[in-house]
Amino acid sequence: MAVHRRRVLKGLAASGAAIATMRAPYVQAQAPFKLGLLTVKTGPLAQGGIQMEQGILTFLKEKNNTLAGRKIEFISADSGGNPAGARTKAQELIERDKVNVILGPLAAFELLAITNYVRDNATPLISLAAAEDVTQRAANPFVIRPSATSAQCCHVMGDYATKELKFRRAALISEDFAFGYEQMAGFQRVFEDNGGRVVKKLWPPLVTPDYTPYVAQIGKVDCVFNGFAGSNPVRFMRTYADLGLQGKIPLLAGWTAMDDALLRSLGDEAVGVISAAYYSADLDTPSNKRLVADMQRDYKVLPGGYSAGMYIAGQCVEAAIQKLDGKADDRKALAEALRQVSLTDTPRGPIQFDKYGNVIGDVFIRRCERKGKQLVNTVIKTYPKVSQFWTYNEADFLKNPVYARDYPPAKYLE
Amino acid sequence: MMQQITSAQAVILAINSFALGGLLFLLSAGFSLIFGLMRIPNLMHGAFFMLGAYFGVSLLDWGVNFWVTALLSGLAMAVIGGIIERFLLRRLEGQVLPQVLLTLGFAFIIADVCLMIWTGDPWQPSPPQNLRGAVQAMGMFFPLYRLVVLAVAVAVAIALWILVDWTRLGAMIRAGVDDPAIARVCGIKVSQLFTIVFCLGAALAAFAGVMGAPFLSVYPGLDFEMLPLALIVVILGGTGSLLGALVGSFILGFLYNFGQAMFPDLAYVILFLPMLLILVLRPQGLFGRVVP
């Protein structure tokens, strides 16, 4: 292919626009729509945070940096992966950069640190973080969540484990923090309501150099459900296999533990693991085909839940701007419009939002397999239109306390 | 709140205590030597461990033999450590606070450089092909590779013991630890010793990083997870004492394994409680000597 100067310039303009706009804002009839990304690019959570940025940049590049006719100015902020940093950076984005909408943050404790702040400053936020109550008992009209609550996929896993896999006794293991509690609680509730028993719950600290003391305690169960996140699943699964449990006791996982982007870090120890996730890289939707191809081309990685979540967040922004037709600068109207968004083609399939701003969308059960040199998560069952309340009555669900370490209480511990 | 464990679990935990202790010794021996001789708390030590492990990931990815990788990684880190000591730390001799700041600053720099080069993805190389199996004990499996790490740690401990107690270089190091001023008067080039010991310590940390990578995995943040472990080992065992580092490592291995399994509610403090006791009752550590 001949390289045309104009084409190169056009390409450069598109890919470099994010940086270029920061240095020299375009002077246009209508000021650009400011999209702030609150993510993590340094420290232990950087892996997911960098994928978030890659996801939204892929979307903006695909759209030539223009959403529904509005030029987009993209601003990226690095919270460092802690609540105080998230609060500071959210303030920078809102008060200094005056962004129209914030995408992010990554972690539940970051979201909890800024949810009141974005409400007080009337700035819409599209969250990837999973903290349940932000779209439940403490619902925030400025927040929508197109990814999932902590337990949304775990309810599904609990159902699949009892109804399809016929497991009756389970051990649960996850990090000793809110995201872990909420995931395990969701699994436990559905698993026990379907007649199963959770006989062991293990909570290793977030920083655990060696999981052997925990894996050694698992004992006689039909399955182990793990909710590890970040780099921990890699180490946990190797220990699980090393101690001879792989193949003997089936391992189930939440979405972060078997994220598609994590597969290249894993080896044979991950083969056979069954996971529940709101996204799968091998889904056959037009936008997912584009996302996977573009990410492979630009970053040489397979997108996972972090990238797809931000790509979908971008789609929501586009749909909301379209709907508001020139009035997208009104932040309150934008927040309302975001809530009304209903999309038929996203990388995870069709989505819409409930009145609390949380997504209703498909959840996929995948089994990890080896295809040639690569690991892939093959979708084996799709649960359509899963709500954060699963099949429970919404009002009853909200009357209960939020999922926690000891709620619902585990009656069958041994 | 005490969790009962079966005898089979206890066997696995005990074996793993030794295996983990072995790795901790590889990590902390260098830290202890550097601290003993140069009196600087090398806060880069965790970063050396992580950088060494990342070197290992890349070398293994290029198909280099596992043991050659571990040695090459150690060698590379010795060079880097030597440069930092010779050109930067040297200028700060005797100034504790600037030394702490310099080593801490470098730890951050190394961490961010690693993030740029190896991205945030966790990496977990496989152990050598012939060491991937498991040994069976009382109906439970135990990975062979971890026992190999223990054996390597014991071999390194013996080699270091011979070096420090039976060679001329070792005698000079001991003299430098005991009284640097008098050692200088006797014609020992203590500053040269500093460089040698610093290189050795850095190399050991990187070597430990490669040995640990197949079961710890390598990821951003590993550096500051390992550093406190090295600190605890050295506080328990006493600075500058290799025997102290060895005993401290195994104590920590047992505490970690049995503590996490039997007292899960104390998981966060179990490693620090004995450190506190030692600091109160015997501040110089189990095998350390009081430095005048």
XYZ file of C-alpha atoms in Angstrom:
706
model
C 0.000 0.000 0.000
C 1.363 3.366 -0.925
C 1.714 5.735 1.949
C -0.019 9.007 1.271
C 1.081 11.994 3.188
C -2.447 13.155 3.700
C -3.579 9.775 4.952
C -0.682 9.635 7.392
C -1.493 13.098 8.644
C -5.105 12.141 9.063
C -4.135 9.049 10.998
C -1.789 11.023 13.173
C -4.435 13.601 13.828
C -6.866 10.937 14.908
C -4.532 8.969 17.128
C -2.779 11.969 18.558
C -5.885 13.994 19.089
C -6.131 13.032 22.713
C -2.769 14.596 23.421
C -3.099 17.401 20.923
C -6.350 18.661 22.349
C -4.874 18.814 25.793
C -2.078 21.054 24.610
C -3.996 23.277 22.240
C -7.760 23.124 22.463
C -9.521 23.479 19.120
C -11.261 26.728 18.632
C -14.622 25.798 17.228
C -18.132 27.091 17.066
C -19.047 24.624 19.774
C -16.509 23.878 22.482
C -15.452 20.237 22.613
C -17.244 17.803 24.872
C -14.839 16.938 27.690
C -14.493 13.295 28.599
C -12.515 12.669 31.798
C -11.097 9.240 32.500
C -10.348 8.499 36.141
C -8.112 5.475 36.073
C -5.009 3.901 37.619
C -1.761 3.963 35.692
C 0.790 3.430 38.447
C 1.039 1.019 41.357
C -0.375 -2.464 41.859
C -3.754 -1.814 40.194
C -2.182 -0.341 37.061
C -2.825 -3.405 34.931
C -6.613 -2.984 34.904
C -6.316 0.801 34.799
C -4.158 0.801 31.673
C -6.628 -1.560 30.003
C -9.434 0.865 30.846
C -7.587 3.640 29.044
C -6.874 1.400 26.062
C -10.583 0.546 25.854
C -11.826 4.122 25.704
C -9.007 5.249 23.395
C -9.911 2.412 21.035
C -13.494 3.626 20.983
C -12.544 7.275 20.424
C -10.153 6.353 17.639
C -12.825 4.267 15.950
C -15.173 7.260 16.133
C -12.482 9.636 14.868
C -12.723 11.496 18.171
C -16.210 12.691 17.352
C -19.308 11.411 19.120
C -22.687 12.229 17.591
C -21.132 15.218 15.812
C -19.416 16.596 18.926
C -15.657 16.869 19.016
C -14.328 15.057 22.080
C -11.573 16.315 24.322
C -10.133 13.415 26.255
C -8.480 13.962 29.648
C -6.883 11.121 31.540
C -6.177 11.213 35.294
C -4.176 8.712 37.323
C -5.586 8.165 40.806
C -2.729 5.873 41.840
C -5.306 3.316 42.912
C -6.277 4.711 46.299
C -9.319 6.570 47.643
C -7.487 9.795 48.494
C -5.913 9.925 45.046
C -9.267 9.242 43.418
C -10.853 12.113 45.347
C -8.062 14.550 44.412
C -8.128 13.602 40.751
C -11.922 13.710 40.588
C -11.720 17.254 41.940
C -9.121 18.174 39.316
C -11.272 16.756 36.543
C -14.413 18.512 37.724
C -13.147 21.867 38.983
C -10.073 22.536 36.880
C -10.771 20.672 33.642
C -14.555 21.092 33.902
C -15.259 17.744 32.280
C -18.761 16.908 31.099
C -18.601 13.314 32.250
C -16.211 11.084 34.213
C -15.437 7.532 33.165
C -14.156 5.278 35.957
C -12.888 4.688 38.587
C -11.577 1.163 38.751
C -11.863 0.067 42.363
C -14.835 -0.024 44.720
C -13.100 1.958 47.478
C -12.254 4.673 44.965
C -15.873 4.885 43.842
C -17.092 5.082 47.443
C -14.667 7.946 48.072
C -16.058 10.099 45.254
C -19.715 9.151 44.841
C -20.982 11.962 47.099
C -18.547 14.410 45.581
C -19.772 13.866 42.010
C -23.375 14.145 43.179
C -22.698 17.436 44.972
C -20.975 18.765 41.863
C -23.598 17.391 39.497
C -21.175 15.583 37.231
C -22.288 12.334 35.591
C -20.035 9.331 36.212
C -19.915 6.022 34.368
C -18.413 3.547 36.768
C -16.472 0.370 36.249
C -16.101 -0.192 39.982
C -18.534 -2.659 41.440
C -19.556 -1.400 44.932
C -23.130 -2.702 45.271
C -24.778 0.089 47.215
C -23.891 2.850 44.756
C -26.687 1.504 42.554
C -28.806 0.102 45.383
C -29.471 1.462 48.862
C -27.392 4.584 48.280
C -28.246 5.020 44.609
C -26.727 8.129 43.071
C -28.669 9.822 40.249
C -25.401 10.869 38.598
C -23.899 7.388 38.434
C -24.539 4.654 35.899
C -22.712 1.338 35.741
C -22.608 -0.532 32.429
C -20.247 -3.245 33.770
C -21.798 -5.079 36.731
C -22.223 -4.975 40.481
C -19.863 -7.259 42.420
C -22.483 -9.959 42.819
C -24.255 -9.641 39.467
C -22.196 -12.335 37.750
C -21.787 -14.356 40.956
C -25.538 -14.870 41.335
C -25.378 -16.457 37.897
C -22.409 -18.619 38.841
C -24.257 -19.855 41.931
C -27.214 -20.811 39.769
C -25.086 -22.585 37.176
C -23.089 -24.446 39.844
C -26.211 -25.920 41.436
C -28.531 -26.409 38.453
C -26.156 -27.432 35.656
C -23.099 -28.743 37.475
C -25.115 -30.254 40.347
C -22.608 -29.168 42.986
C -23.824 -29.332 46.573
C -20.856 -28.389 48.760
C -18.725 -25.363 48.062
C -15.719 -23.581 49.541
C -15.359 -19.845 48.875
C -12.109 -17.916 48.753
C -11.499 -14.275 47.981
C -9.529 -11.261 49.105
C -10.436 -9.784 52.453
C -12.122 -6.629 51.142
C -15.536 -5.354 50.043
C -15.371 -6.559 46.428
C -14.530 -10.052 47.679
C -17.283 -10.077 50.321
C -19.932 -8.905 47.867
C -18.953 -11.459 45.247
C -18.880 -14.386 47.666
C -22.146 -13.323 49.305
C -23.947 -13.233 45.957
C -22.720 -16.710 45.065
C -23.541 -18.068 48.498
C -27.069 -16.699 48.485
C -28.082 -18.274 45.178
C -26.097 -21.467 45.823
C -27.808 -22.042 49.170
C -31.250 -20.958 47.958
C -30.896 -23.670 45.311
C -30.119 -26.302 47.940
C -26.321 -26.127 48.092
C -24.191 -25.576 51.173
C -21.225 -23.286 51.600
C -19.035 -25.133 54.082
C -15.927 -22.966 54.067
C -15.163 -19.276 53.564
C -11.530 -18.178 53.387
C -10.375 -14.557 53.370
C -6.660 -14.112 52.626
C -5.429 -10.513 52.937
C -5.096 -8.511 49.719
C -1.330 -8.929 49.993
C -0.655 -12.636 50.442
C 2.736 -13.822 49.230
C 1.823 -17.516 49.329
C -1.642 -19.090 49.186
C -0.522 -22.543 50.342
C -1.870 -22.170 53.921
C -5.283 -21.347 52.471
C -5.418 -23.932 49.700
C -4.354 -26.607 52.204
C -7.505 -25.902 54.230
C -10.030 -26.419 51.443
C -10.968 -29.976 52.380
C -13.718 -32.132 50.899
C -16.005 -30.059 48.673
C -17.610 -30.357 45.223
C -16.267 -27.035 44.018
C -14.228 -23.976 44.987
C -15.417 -20.512 43.970
C -12.753 -17.792 43.899
C -13.135 -14.058 43.438
C -9.528 -12.906 43.221
C -8.619 -9.741 41.341
C -5.576 -7.979 39.900
C -2.508 -10.214 39.848
C -3.654 -12.474 42.697
C -5.585 -15.028 40.595
C -2.396 -15.929 38.725
C -0.628 -16.930 41.911
C -3.671 -18.536 43.486
C -4.370 -20.807 40.521
C -0.744 -21.933 40.292
C -0.803 -22.875 43.977
C -4.146 -24.619 43.504
C -2.675 -26.732 40.708
C 0.657 -27.284 42.478
C -1.079 -28.746 45.500
C -2.849 -31.275 43.305
C -6.362 -29.829 43.471
C -6.710 -28.990 39.781
C -8.843 -31.671 38.133
C -9.811 -33.052 41.508
C -12.009 -30.216 42.760
C -13.464 -28.025 39.983
C -12.518 -24.356 40.296
C -15.086 -21.630 39.601
C -14.236 -17.947 39.232
C -15.680 -14.445 39.157
C -14.978 -12.174 36.199
C -11.785 -10.541 37.480
C -10.165 -13.890 38.275
C -10.505 -15.173 34.702
C -10.621 -11.944 32.709
C -9.723 -12.471 29.054
C -6.908 -9.935 29.343
C -5.378 -12.059 32.105
C -5.236 -15.240 30.009
C -1.821 -14.499 28.554
C -0.408 -14.395 32.084
C -1.853 -17.832 32.866
C -0.709 -21.308 31.966
C -2.098 -24.833 32.153
C -3.241 -24.227 35.725
C -6.172 -22.221 34.337
C -7.446 -24.912 31.967
C -10.889 -26.113 33.007
C -11.723 -23.143 35.218
C -15.352 -22.075 34.791
C -16.113 -18.399 35.208
C -19.043 -16.000 35.023
C -18.452 -12.629 33.357
C -20.347 -9.781 31.757
C -18.029 -9.796 28.775
C -16.221 -12.357 26.688
C -13.727 -11.564 23.948
C -15.115 -14.267 21.676
C -18.636 -12.810 21.499
C -19.937 -12.380 17.997
C -21.288 -8.829 17.894
C -20.158 -6.257 15.296
C -18.815 -3.813 17.882
C -16.956 -6.569 19.718
C -15.322 -7.709 16.472
C -14.081 -4.146 15.987
C -12.928 -3.814 19.596
C -10.973 -7.081 19.508
C -9.394 -6.331 16.112
C -8.434 -2.756 17.064
C -6.989 -3.737 20.433
C -4.962 -6.519 18.796
C -3.676 -4.057 16.198
C -2.891 -1.127 18.496
C -1.863 -2.787 21.751
C -1.369 -6.463 20.823
C -3.631 -7.581 23.654
C -6.995 -9.266 23.966
C -9.560 -6.958 25.550
C -11.068 -8.020 28.854
C -13.763 -6.614 31.110
C -11.798 -3.458 31.892
C -11.318 -2.421 28.248
C -14.771 -3.523 27.150
C -16.347 -1.724 30.123
C -14.816 1.582 29.046
C -15.606 0.999 25.372
C -19.234 0.493 26.363
C -19.077 3.598 28.583
C -18.020 5.495 25.464
C -20.983 4.096 23.561
C -23.301 5.251 26.353
C -21.877 8.781 26.155
C -22.378 8.803 22.389
C -25.994 7.656 22.713
C -26.714 10.274 25.376
C -25.195 13.137 23.317
C -27.225 11.989 20.335
C -30.406 11.992 22.378
C -29.827 15.437 23.883
C -29.190 16.888 20.428
C -27.004 19.891 21.240
C -27.938 20.181 24.896
C -25.337 17.730 26.120
C -23.555 20.431 28.142
C -26.352 20.388 30.700
C -24.869 17.889 33.144
C -28.138 17.080 34.855
C -29.856 16.381 31.563
C -26.868 14.280 30.550
C -27.125 12.191 33.711
C -30.797 11.558 33.012
C -30.151 10.775 29.359
C -27.402 8.286 30.288
C -29.877 6.396 32.425
C -32.290 6.115 29.490
C -29.642 4.699 27.177
C -30.533 1.391 25.621
C -28.091 -0.139 23.165
C -28.518 -3.160 20.942
C -24.917 -3.553 19.801
C -22.176 -3.365 22.411
C -19.195 -5.703 22.892
C -21.225 -7.500 25.574
C -24.500 -7.587 23.648
C -27.649 -5.527 24.256
C -27.790 -3.424 27.426
C -30.170 -1.127 29.249
C -30.260 0.377 32.733
C -32.574 -0.113 35.699
C -33.907 2.876 37.624
C -30.884 2.766 39.939
C -28.502 3.212 37.020
C -27.154 -0.324 36.985
C -26.931 -2.359 33.820
C -29.305 -5.115 32.779
C -27.379 -7.270 30.362
C -26.197 -10.728 29.436
C -23.878 -12.736 31.683
C -21.745 -15.485 30.227
C -20.550 -18.767 31.668
C -17.175 -19.624 30.122
C -14.842 -22.581 30.354
C -11.111 -21.998 29.928
C -9.588 -24.165 27.202
C -6.276 -24.442 25.447
C -6.383 -23.769 21.718
C -2.936 -24.278 20.276
C -0.575 -22.128 22.310
C -3.299 -19.830 23.583
C -5.837 -20.055 26.357
C -9.391 -19.018 25.536
C -12.555 -18.635 27.566
C -15.217 -20.454 25.558
C -18.780 -19.368 26.280
C -20.817 -22.432 27.288
C -23.996 -20.739 28.422
C -25.523 -17.260 28.198
C -27.913 -15.916 30.801
C -29.828 -13.128 29.060
C -30.800 -9.808 30.630
C -29.456 -10.377 34.114
C -30.391 -7.710 36.658
C -28.368 -6.762 39.722
C -31.225 -8.241 41.774
C -31.001 -11.611 39.967
C -34.476 -13.189 40.185
C -35.173 -11.763 43.628
C -37.881 -9.220 44.271
C -36.280 -5.786 44.073
C -37.996 -4.329 47.147
C -37.216 -7.359 49.310
C -33.640 -7.375 48.068
C -33.162 -3.755 49.108
C -34.665 -4.367 52.546
C -31.800 -6.717 53.393
C -28.448 -5.324 54.450
C -25.841 -4.942 51.701
C -23.767 -8.068 50.980
C -20.888 -8.372 53.431
C -18.357 -10.718 54.969
C -21.014 -12.256 57.223
C -24.158 -11.428 55.290
C -25.967 -13.562 54.299
C -24.891 -15.590 57.343
C -23.243 -18.898 56.494
C -25.221 -21.565 58.310
C -23.321 -24.610 57.158
C -19.707 -23.749 57.926
C -17.637 -26.721 59.050
C -10.990 -18.199 66.917
C -8.371 -20.907 66.592
C -8.936 -23.033 63.527
C -8.337 -26.771 63.876
C -6.091 -28.347 61.273
C -5.646 -32.021 60.455
C -2.310 -33.793 60.703
C -2.098 -34.078 56.911
C -2.562 -30.311 56.635
C 0.069 -29.803 59.313
C 2.564 -31.855 57.300
C 1.949 -29.808 54.169
C 2.215 -26.572 56.134
C 5.434 -27.682 57.782
C 7.046 -28.602 54.472
C 5.886 -25.333 52.987
C 7.251 -23.437 55.981
C 10.722 -24.696 55.170
C 10.279 -24.034 51.460
C 9.070 -20.470 52.022
C 11.790 -19.981 54.628
C 14.359 -20.949 52.006
C 13.141 -18.305 49.612
C 13.033 -15.712 52.392
C 16.639 -16.519 53.224
C 17.708 -15.931 49.621
C 15.875 -12.614 49.755
C 17.138 -11.400 53.100
C 20.741 -12.685 53.227
C 21.892 -9.856 50.975
C 19.830 -7.325 52.887
C 21.387 -8.498 56.133
C 24.952 -8.345 54.776
C 24.466 -4.854 53.386
C 22.823 -3.617 56.555
C 25.482 -5.227 58.744
C 28.469 -3.869 56.877
C 27.313 -0.587 55.459
C 24.720 0.278 58.123
C 22.270 1.377 55.456
C 18.737 0.041 55.275
C 18.634 -0.723 51.558
C 15.029 0.046 50.718
C 15.744 -0.903 47.108
C 16.066 -4.524 48.096
C 12.478 -5.393 47.213
C 12.915 -3.540 43.918
C 16.080 -5.566 43.181
C 14.083 -8.727 43.856
C 11.316 -7.638 41.480
C 13.629 -6.355 38.759
C 15.594 -9.610 38.945
C 12.383 -11.553 38.587
C 11.398 -9.458 35.543
C 14.819 -10.076 33.971
C 14.122 -13.754 34.590
C 10.736 -13.526 32.868
C 12.302 -12.015 29.742
C 15.294 -14.362 29.613
C 13.083 -17.423 30.075
C 10.819 -16.077 27.371
C 13.805 -16.040 25.007
C 14.391 -19.694 25.804
C 17.394 -19.376 28.105
C 17.919 -22.259 30.547
C 16.342 -21.653 33.955
C 19.539 -21.892 36.013
C 21.526 -19.797 33.547
C 18.714 -17.251 33.735
C 18.920 -17.075 37.510
C 22.686 -16.528 37.365
C 22.511 -13.985 34.521
C 19.819 -12.049 36.311
C 21.939 -12.004 39.465
C 24.931 -10.840 37.456
C 23.003 -8.047 35.776
C 21.721 -6.857 39.116
C 25.231 -6.959 40.597
C 26.322 -4.543 37.873
C 23.353 -2.225 38.461
C 23.810 -2.392 42.229
C 27.524 -1.719 41.849
C 26.902 1.382 39.767
C 24.366 2.757 42.241
C 26.712 2.110 45.162
C 29.880 3.386 43.540
C 28.484 6.597 42.077
C 25.584 7.556 44.334
C 25.495 5.848 47.709
C 29.243 6.340 48.134
C 28.747 10.107 48.287
C 26.330 9.763 51.178
C 28.478 7.695 53.495
C 27.452 8.095 57.103
C 24.357 10.162 56.301
C 21.483 7.878 57.192
C 18.568 10.041 56.130
C 19.868 10.859 52.634
C 20.697 7.181 52.180
C 17.163 6.158 53.090
C 15.749 8.761 50.722
C 18.061 7.725 47.897
C 17.277 4.022 48.188
C 13.563 4.685 48.566
C 13.597 7.001 45.570
C 15.367 4.407 43.460
C 12.843 1.798 44.571
C 10.072 3.978 43.119
C 12.025 4.652 39.942
C 12.726 0.953 39.393
C 9.059 0.134 39.998
C 7.867 2.612 37.380
C 10.510 1.575 34.857
C 9.338 -2.040 35.306
C 5.758 -0.913 34.717
C 6.818 0.767 31.480
C 8.850 -2.151 30.164
C 6.921 -5.199 31.355
C 3.484 -3.512 31.544
C 1.151 -4.103 34.458
C 0.340 -7.670 33.457
C 1.378 -10.318 35.949
C 3.894 -12.863 34.652
C 4.457 -16.311 35.997
C 7.212 -18.341 34.349
C 7.086 -22.120 34.625
C 9.632 -23.968 36.722
C 12.185 -26.079 34.781
C 10.520 -28.959 32.923
C 12.033 -31.758 35.027
C 11.051 -30.089 38.320
C 7.372 -29.579 37.607
C 6.098 -32.698 39.334
C 4.757 -33.103 42.824
C 5.682 -35.322 45.732
C 2.915 -36.985 47.693
C 2.738 -36.856 51.474
C -0.151 -38.336 53.438
C -2.541 -38.125 50.525
C -1.649 -34.516 49.718
C 0.569 -33.198 46.973
C 3.520 -30.946 47.428
C 5.243 -29.261 44.474
C 8.743 -30.563 43.881
C 9.992 -27.199 42.712
C 9.543 -25.606 46.129
C 11.725 -28.287 47.691
C 14.365 -27.474 45.087
C 14.216 -23.813 46.144
C 14.823 -24.943 49.704
C 17.822 -27.032 48.607
C 19.232 -24.100 46.651
C 18.777 -21.836 49.673
C 20.670 -24.275 51.882
C 23.463 -24.489 49.291
C 23.672 -20.691 49.109
C 23.702 -20.492 52.915
C 26.655 -22.901 53.081
C 28.501 -21.029 50.341
C 27.975 -17.712 52.126
C 29.055 -19.233 55.427
C 32.284 -20.484 53.830
C 32.817 -17.103 52.199
C 32.314 -15.097 55.371
C 33.900 -17.419 57.921
C 36.685 -19.123 55.987
C 38.082 -16.773 53.375
C 40.290 -13.731 53.522
C 37.550 -11.624 51.969
C 35.172 -12.878 54.628
C 37.610 -11.971 57.367
C 37.864 -8.461 55.951
C 34.097 -8.172 55.773
C 33.776 -9.282 59.377
C 36.417 -6.790 60.389
C 34.513 -4.105 58.503
C 31.282 -5.050 60.268
C 32.869 -5.026 63.702
C 34.842 -1.817 63.488
C 35.228 -0.056 60.157
C 37.620 2.567 61.507
C 40.133 0.087 62.882
C 39.744 -2.072 59.771
C 40.764 0.934 57.678
C 43.750 1.564 59.915
C 44.816 -2.039 59.312
C 44.918 -1.374 55.573
C 41.583 -2.909 54.587
C 39.921 -0.934 51.828
C 36.533 -0.797 53.476
C 34.954 1.267 50.713
C 35.944 -1.422 48.205
C 34.337 -3.983 50.498
C 31.182 -1.887 50.456
C 30.969 -2.164 46.675
C 31.608 -5.911 46.718
C 29.028 -6.575 49.422
C 26.473 -4.325 47.792
C 26.906 -6.124 44.458
C 26.623 -9.479 46.204
C 23.491 -8.427 48.057
C 21.865 -7.096 44.889
C 22.777 -10.275 43.005
C 21.284 -12.467 45.728
C 18.052 -10.469 45.660
C 17.742 -10.844 41.884
C 18.608 -14.549 42.094
C 15.881 -14.962 44.725
C 13.500 -13.096 42.426
C 14.032 -15.596 39.620
C 13.758 -18.546 42.007
C 10.542 -17.173 43.492
C 8.894 -16.125 40.209
C 7.375 -19.548 39.375
C 5.247 -19.521 42.506
C 5.058 -15.896 43.609
C 4.532 -14.584 40.050
C 5.853 -11.141 39.093
C 3.649 -8.048 39.076
C 3.776 -4.352 39.992
C 3.827 -4.058 43.776
C 5.809 -7.237 44.387
C 8.746 -5.062 45.471
C 6.987 -3.503 48.429
C 5.428 -6.799 49.422
C 8.833 -8.445 49.739
C 10.707 -5.577 51.401
C 8.890 -5.814 54.769
C 9.533 -9.571 54.819
C 13.261 -8.964 54.446
C 13.063 -6.335 57.186
C 11.283 -8.689 59.583
C 13.766 -11.484 58.939
C 16.687 -9.201 59.654
C 15.099 -7.718 62.765
C 14.355 -11.208 64.056
C 17.753 -12.657 63.242
C 19.958 -9.663 63.920
C 21.737 -7.486 61.383
C 24.829 -8.744 59.681
C 24.389 -12.260 60.970
C 23.908 -14.915 58.286
C 22.882 -17.506 60.845
C 20.371 -14.983 62.148
C 18.978 -14.476 58.633
C 18.662 -18.242 58.170
C 16.926 -18.868 61.493
C 14.795 -15.743 61.073
C 13.661 -16.919 57.625
C 12.525 -20.298 58.893
C 10.782 -18.786 61.921
C 8.957 -16.471 59.549
C 8.088 -19.382 57.241
C 6.494 -21.317 60.103
C 4.746 -18.286 61.536
C 3.315 -17.417 58.158
C 2.030 -20.868 57.279
C 0.642 -21.972 60.632
C -0.448 -18.465 61.585
C -2.521 -17.932 58.417
C -4.111 -21.378 58.710
C -4.790 -21.492 62.447
C -5.399 -17.853 63.342
C -7.000 -16.351 60.225
C -8.263 -13.369 62.236
C -4.682 -12.416 63.006
C -3.523 -12.755 59.397
C -2.430 -9.129 59.224
C -0.411 -8.925 62.421
C 0.890 -12.444 62.900
C 4.189 -11.658 61.174
C 4.740 -8.477 63.111
C 3.990 -9.700 66.629
C 7.276 -11.577 67.105
C 9.115 -8.640 65.571
C 7.590 -6.413 68.219
C 8.586 -8.831 70.976
C 12.144 -8.996 69.703
C 12.407 -5.226 69.450
C 11.268 -4.863 73.053
C 13.173 -7.738 74.617
C 16.257 -8.125 72.448
C 16.634 -5.162 70.104
C 19.822 -6.490 68.537
C 17.961 -9.562 67.240
C 18.377 -13.245 68.089
C 21.900 -13.551 66.735
C 22.944 -9.961 66.439
C 25.594 -8.302 68.532
C 25.291 -4.977 70.252
C 27.142 -2.470 68.118
C 28.798 0.144 70.282
